Tab-separated table of C-alpha atoms in Angstrom:
chain	number	residue	atom	x	y	z
A	284	GLU	CA	-19.849	-48.834	-10.875
A	285	ILE	CA	-21.819	-47.700	-13.900
A	286	VAL	CA	-19.929	-45.402	-16.259
A	287	LEU	CA	-21.680	-43.102	-18.716
A	288	THR	CA	-20.069	-41.957	-21.954
A	289	GLN	CA	-21.471	-39.193	-24.139
A	290	SER	CA	-20.864	-38.507	-27.787
A	291	PRO	CA	-19.884	-36.404	-29.497
A	292	GLY	CA	-17.865	-34.259	-27.131
A	293	THR	CA	-18.762	-31.176	-29.132
A	294	LEU	CA	-21.514	-30.786	-31.683
A	295	SER	CA	-21.425	-27.815	-34.015
A	296	VAL	CA	-24.795	-27.002	-35.521
A	297	THR	CA	-26.653	-24.197	-37.262
A	298	PRO	CA	-29.775	-22.650	-35.681
A	299	GLY	CA	-32.845	-24.451	-36.984
A	300	GLU	CA	-30.988	-27.717	-37.500
A	301	ARG	CA	-31.650	-30.958	-35.663
A	302	ALA	CA	-29.184	-32.112	-33.019
A	303	THR	CA	-28.772	-35.694	-31.818
A	304	LEU	CA	-26.805	-36.410	-28.653
A	305	SER	CA	-25.923	-39.882	-27.380
A	306	CYS	CA	-25.374	-41.336	-23.929
A	307	ARG	CA	-24.202	-44.889	-23.358
A	308	ALA	CA	-24.110	-46.738	-20.043
A	309	SER	CA	-21.551	-49.434	-19.223
A	310	GLN	CA	-24.393	-51.653	-17.978
A	311	SER	CA	-28.153	-51.481	-18.090
A	312	VAL	CA	-29.832	-48.629	-16.231
A	313	SER	CA	-33.315	-49.608	-17.461
A	314	SER	CA	-35.095	-46.293	-18.174
A	315	ASN	CA	-33.584	-44.549	-15.144
A	316	LEU	CA	-31.799	-41.839	-17.062
A	317	ALA	CA	-32.090	-38.060	-16.936
A	318	TRP	CA	-30.797	-35.287	-19.175
A	319	TYR	CA	-29.780	-31.807	-17.998
A	320	GLN	CA	-28.958	-28.616	-19.855
A	321	GLN	CA	-26.360	-26.185	-18.529
A	322	ARG	CA	-26.047	-22.788	-20.151
A	323	PRO	CA	-22.843	-20.800	-19.586
A	324	GLY	CA	-22.673	-19.381	-16.089
A	325	GLN	CA	-25.878	-21.088	-14.994
A	326	ALA	CA	-26.868	-24.079	-12.915
A	327	PRO	CA	-27.984	-27.267	-14.658
A	328	ARG	CA	-31.668	-27.611	-15.525
A	329	LEU	CA	-33.598	-30.868	-15.726
A	330	LEU	CA	-34.835	-31.537	-19.270
A	331	ILE	CA	-35.801	-35.210	-19.393
A	332	TYR	CA	-36.312	-37.959	-16.825
A	333	ALA	CA	-37.265	-41.610	-17.141
A	334	ALA	CA	-35.368	-41.514	-20.439
A	335	SER	CA	-38.202	-39.883	-22.369
A	336	THR	CA	-40.425	-37.757	-20.108
A	337	ARG	CA	-40.026	-33.997	-20.469
A	338	ALA	CA	-39.748	-32.063	-17.232
A	339	THR	CA	-42.188	-29.281	-16.452
A	340	GLY	CA	-41.870	-26.331	-18.802
A	341	ILE	CA	-39.481	-27.986	-21.249
A	342	PRO	CA	-40.337	-27.241	-24.897
A	343	ALA	CA	-41.547	-30.048	-27.124
A	344	ARG	CA	-38.517	-29.690	-29.401
A	345	PHE	CA	-36.586	-31.656	-26.760
A	346	SER	CA	-37.172	-35.397	-26.811
A	347	GLY	CA	-35.468	-38.375	-25.232
A	348	SER	CA	-35.410	-42.027	-26.170
A	349	GLY	CA	-33.719	-45.291	-25.330
A	350	SER	CA	-33.492	-47.850	-22.560
A	351	GLY	CA	-30.957	-50.251	-21.173
A	352	THR	CA	-27.568	-48.921	-22.226
A	353	GLN	CA	-28.245	-46.623	-25.194
A	354	PHE	CA	-29.989	-43.257	-24.943
A	355	THR	CA	-30.533	-40.299	-27.218
A	356	LEU	CA	-31.487	-36.674	-26.669
A	357	THR	CA	-32.836	-34.964	-29.764
A	358	ILE	CA	-33.383	-31.251	-30.228
A	359	SER	CA	-35.591	-30.987	-33.282
A	360	SER	CA	-34.843	-27.405	-34.330
A	361	LEU	CA	-32.098	-25.633	-32.446
A	362	GLN	CA	-32.844	-22.213	-31.039
A	363	SER	CA	-30.167	-19.763	-29.925
A	364	GLU	CA	-30.904	-20.479	-26.262
A	365	ASP	CA	-30.206	-24.203	-26.790
A	366	PHE	CA	-26.489	-23.713	-27.247
A	367	ALA	CA	-25.253	-25.203	-24.003
A	368	VAL	CA	-23.696	-28.290	-22.450
A	369	TYR	CA	-25.906	-31.361	-22.005
A	370	PHE	CA	-25.283	-34.004	-19.357
A	371	CYS	CA	-26.894	-37.394	-18.896
A	372	GLN	CA	-27.225	-38.994	-15.446
A	373	GLN	CA	-28.249	-42.478	-14.394
A	374	TYR	CA	-30.265	-43.080	-11.247
A	375	ASN	CA	-30.721	-46.834	-11.487
A	376	THR	CA	-28.369	-47.250	-8.531
A	377	TRP	CA	-28.782	-45.831	-5.041
A	378	PRO	CA	-27.276	-43.500	-4.041
A	379	PRO	CA	-27.569	-41.659	-7.361
A	380	GLY	CA	-24.992	-42.484	-9.912
A	381	ALA	CA	-22.619	-40.817	-12.225
A	382	PHE	CA	-23.141	-38.092	-14.728
A	383	GLY	CA	-21.776	-38.351	-18.214
A	384	PRO	CA	-18.935	-36.010	-19.204
A	385	GLY	CA	-21.252	-33.797	-21.258
A	386	THR	CA	-21.778	-32.785	-24.865
A	387	LYS	CA	-21.260	-29.161	-25.788
A	388	VAL	CA	-23.602	-27.879	-28.482
A	389	ASP	CA	-22.220	-24.805	-30.146
A	390	ILE	CA	-22.683	-22.786	-33.272
B	169	GLU	CA	-41.776	-21.243	-7.469
B	170	VAL	CA	-39.019	-23.419	-6.066
B	171	GLN	CA	-35.963	-21.472	-4.947
B	172	LEU	CA	-32.708	-22.809	-3.575
B	173	VAL	CA	-30.108	-20.308	-2.409
B	174	GLU	CA	-26.653	-21.490	-1.408
B	175	SER	CA	-24.132	-19.554	0.638
B	176	GLY	CA	-20.910	-20.085	2.496
B	177	GLY	CA	-18.460	-20.553	-0.335
B	178	ALA	CA	-15.023	-19.010	0.206
B	179	VAL	CA	-11.308	-19.382	-0.343
B	180	VAL	CA	-9.803	-21.726	2.255
B	181	GLN	CA	-6.415	-23.339	2.698
B	182	THR	CA	-5.737	-27.042	2.317
B	183	GLY	CA	-6.809	-28.833	5.475
B	184	GLY	CA	-9.307	-26.169	6.402
B	185	SER	CA	-13.042	-26.369	7.003
B	186	LEU	CA	-16.108	-24.685	5.597
B	187	ARG	CA	-19.843	-24.948	6.105
B	188	LEU	CA	-22.200	-24.446	3.195
B	189	SER	CA	-25.863	-23.583	3.623
B	190	CYS	CA	-28.866	-23.779	1.319
B	191	VAL	CA	-32.185	-22.131	2.078
B	192	ALA	CA	-35.191	-23.567	0.285
B	193	SER	CA	-38.576	-22.050	-0.511
B	194	GLY	CA	-41.563	-22.704	-2.736
B	195	PHE	CA	-42.122	-26.323	-1.737
B	196	ILE	CA	-42.661	-28.457	1.350
B	197	PHE	CA	-39.026	-28.905	2.290
B	198	ASP	CA	-39.399	-31.867	4.614
B	199	ASP	CA	-41.209	-33.881	1.950
B	200	TYR	CA	-38.066	-34.239	-0.153
B	201	VAL	CA	-34.662	-35.838	-0.254
B	202	MET	CA	-32.007	-33.167	-0.803
B	203	HIS	CA	-28.594	-33.391	-2.445
B	204	TRP	CA	-25.323	-31.576	-2.905
B	205	VAL	CA	-23.737	-31.768	-6.352
B	206	ARG	CA	-20.447	-30.131	-7.281
B	207	GLN	CA	-18.699	-29.013	-10.435
B	208	ALA	CA	-15.050	-28.096	-10.712
B	209	PRO	CA	-14.659	-24.981	-12.908
B	210	GLY	CA	-14.972	-25.987	-16.540
B	211	LYS	CA	-15.540	-29.657	-15.653
B	212	GLY	CA	-18.411	-32.098	-15.297
B	213	LEU	CA	-20.909	-32.736	-12.527
B	214	GLU	CA	-20.256	-34.913	-9.487
B	215	TRP	CA	-22.899	-35.990	-6.999
B	216	VAL	CA	-21.562	-35.389	-3.461
B	217	SER	CA	-24.138	-36.302	-0.828
B	218	LEU	CA	-27.808	-36.770	-0.040
B	219	ILE	CA	-30.033	-36.700	3.005
B	220	ASN	CA	-33.532	-38.067	3.381
B	221	TRP	CA	-36.467	-36.104	4.714
B	222	ASP	CA	-35.862	-36.679	8.415
B	223	ALA	CA	-32.050	-36.876	8.252
B	224	GLY	CA	-32.275	-40.528	9.183
B	225	ASN	CA	-30.316	-41.601	6.126
B	226	THR	CA	-27.322	-39.953	4.540
B	227	TYR	CA	-25.032	-41.025	1.714
B	228	TYR	CA	-21.727	-39.715	0.429
B	229	ALA	CA	-19.555	-40.050	-2.625
B	230	ASP	CA	-16.389	-42.016	-1.888
B	231	SER	CA	-14.346	-38.897	-2.668
B	232	VAL	CA	-15.766	-37.047	0.364
B	233	LYS	CA	-16.707	-39.845	2.759
B	234	GLY	CA	-15.315	-39.244	6.239
B	235	ARG	CA	-14.594	-35.573	5.527
B	236	PHE	CA	-17.992	-34.062	4.648
B	237	THR	CA	-21.210	-34.178	6.675
B	238	ILE	CA	-24.628	-33.351	5.306
B	239	SER	CA	-27.429	-32.187	7.585
B	240	ARG	CA	-30.752	-30.380	7.441
B	241	ASP	CA	-33.005	-28.288	9.668
B	242	ASN	CA	-36.569	-28.687	8.468
B	243	SER	CA	-37.774	-25.942	10.834
B	244	LYS	CA	-35.571	-23.515	8.893
B	245	ASN	CA	-36.035	-25.069	5.420
B	246	SER	CA	-32.276	-25.368	5.318
B	247	LEU	CA	-29.690	-27.829	4.077
B	248	TYR	CA	-26.052	-27.825	5.138
B	249	LEU	CA	-22.724	-29.323	4.131
B	250	GLN	CA	-19.903	-29.338	6.665
B	251	MET	CA	-16.628	-29.793	4.810
B	252	ASN	CA	-13.500	-30.696	6.771
B	253	SER	CA	-9.946	-31.600	5.745
B	254	LEU	CA	-10.408	-29.776	2.465
B	255	ARG	CA	-8.177	-30.611	-0.477
B	256	PRO	CA	-7.382	-28.689	-3.679
B	257	GLU	CA	-9.459	-31.230	-5.608
B	258	ASP	CA	-12.524	-30.103	-3.621
B	259	THR	CA	-12.385	-26.770	-5.457
B	260	ALA	CA	-15.742	-26.477	-7.210
B	261	PHE	CA	-19.105	-24.833	-7.441
B	262	TYR	CA	-21.375	-26.567	-4.946
B	263	TYR	CA	-25.025	-26.832	-5.897
B	264	CYS	CA	-27.919	-27.623	-3.630
B	265	ALA	CA	-30.390	-29.782	-5.569
B	266	LYS	CA	-33.890	-31.002	-4.830
B	267	ASP	CA	-34.743	-34.624	-5.517
B	268	ARG	CA	-37.674	-35.173	-7.844
B	269	GLY	CA	-39.394	-37.067	-5.051
B	270	THR	CA	-38.745	-39.056	-1.925
B	271	GLY	CA	-35.587	-40.552	-3.347
B	272	ARG	CA	-35.997	-40.768	-7.113
B	273	GLY	CA	-32.331	-39.956	-7.538
B	274	TYR	CA	-32.500	-37.151	-10.040
B	275	PHE	CA	-32.721	-33.427	-9.533
B	276	ASP	CA	-35.582	-31.217	-10.626
B	277	SER	CA	-34.436	-27.945	-9.082
B	278	TRP	CA	-30.986	-26.499	-8.524
B	279	GLY	CA	-29.592	-23.481	-6.763
B	280	LYS	CA	-27.188	-21.106	-8.505
B	281	GLY	CA	-24.252	-22.591	-6.622
B	282	THR	CA	-21.561	-21.318	-4.287
B	283	LEU	CA	-17.847	-21.438	-5.112
B	284	VAL	CA	-15.386	-23.177	-2.833
B	285	THR	CA	-11.727	-22.636	-3.608
B	286	VAL	CA	-9.116	-24.662	-1.738
B	287	SER	CA	-5.664	-23.187	-2.069
B	288	SER	CA	-2.498	-25.166	-1.633
């Protein structure tokens, strides 16, 4: 079973700053990793798939990188609507695998 | 625009049953694998089950195997989750989620969720 860990648990940032979130897999998932954003009271939203491809309609300030076991989600300049919880998810296994525990980005 | 609308969540006692529904629109429903994903209040996400386009293949998380049954009716653009022998740890928001493709394994559209509360 592949386990995902995310760090930090909480990231406190100022609007306009850059935020860097990490996701680590217990074994290689190749590039089969997705990132989701969940705002308070809302459903998750797909941000990134295939480790670095932005989903439809996702602003360019969101970028993903990494492969194998180490992945990063970067938000280049935080906007107020970006304060949310971010989850990574691996889909290298079938059926789909675990989500990470999440990183909360707050002010 | 893709829309997924869940219903059927309720408060139920331990050992009880519930059937969740999800009505889909805005895409060709029977072209896609569909999933249920749940989230206990204030907690993380847990994939629950998936069904392929013609219901020929279904998969379940170990935590629900033998108790939950996923199904779909392509003529009604609808996805279902029959939940039996419910436990307090099944308390969660249940989201219907559309696979990115014919089994990519990640989710490009989500419903707003329906809350299931299992009381002891």
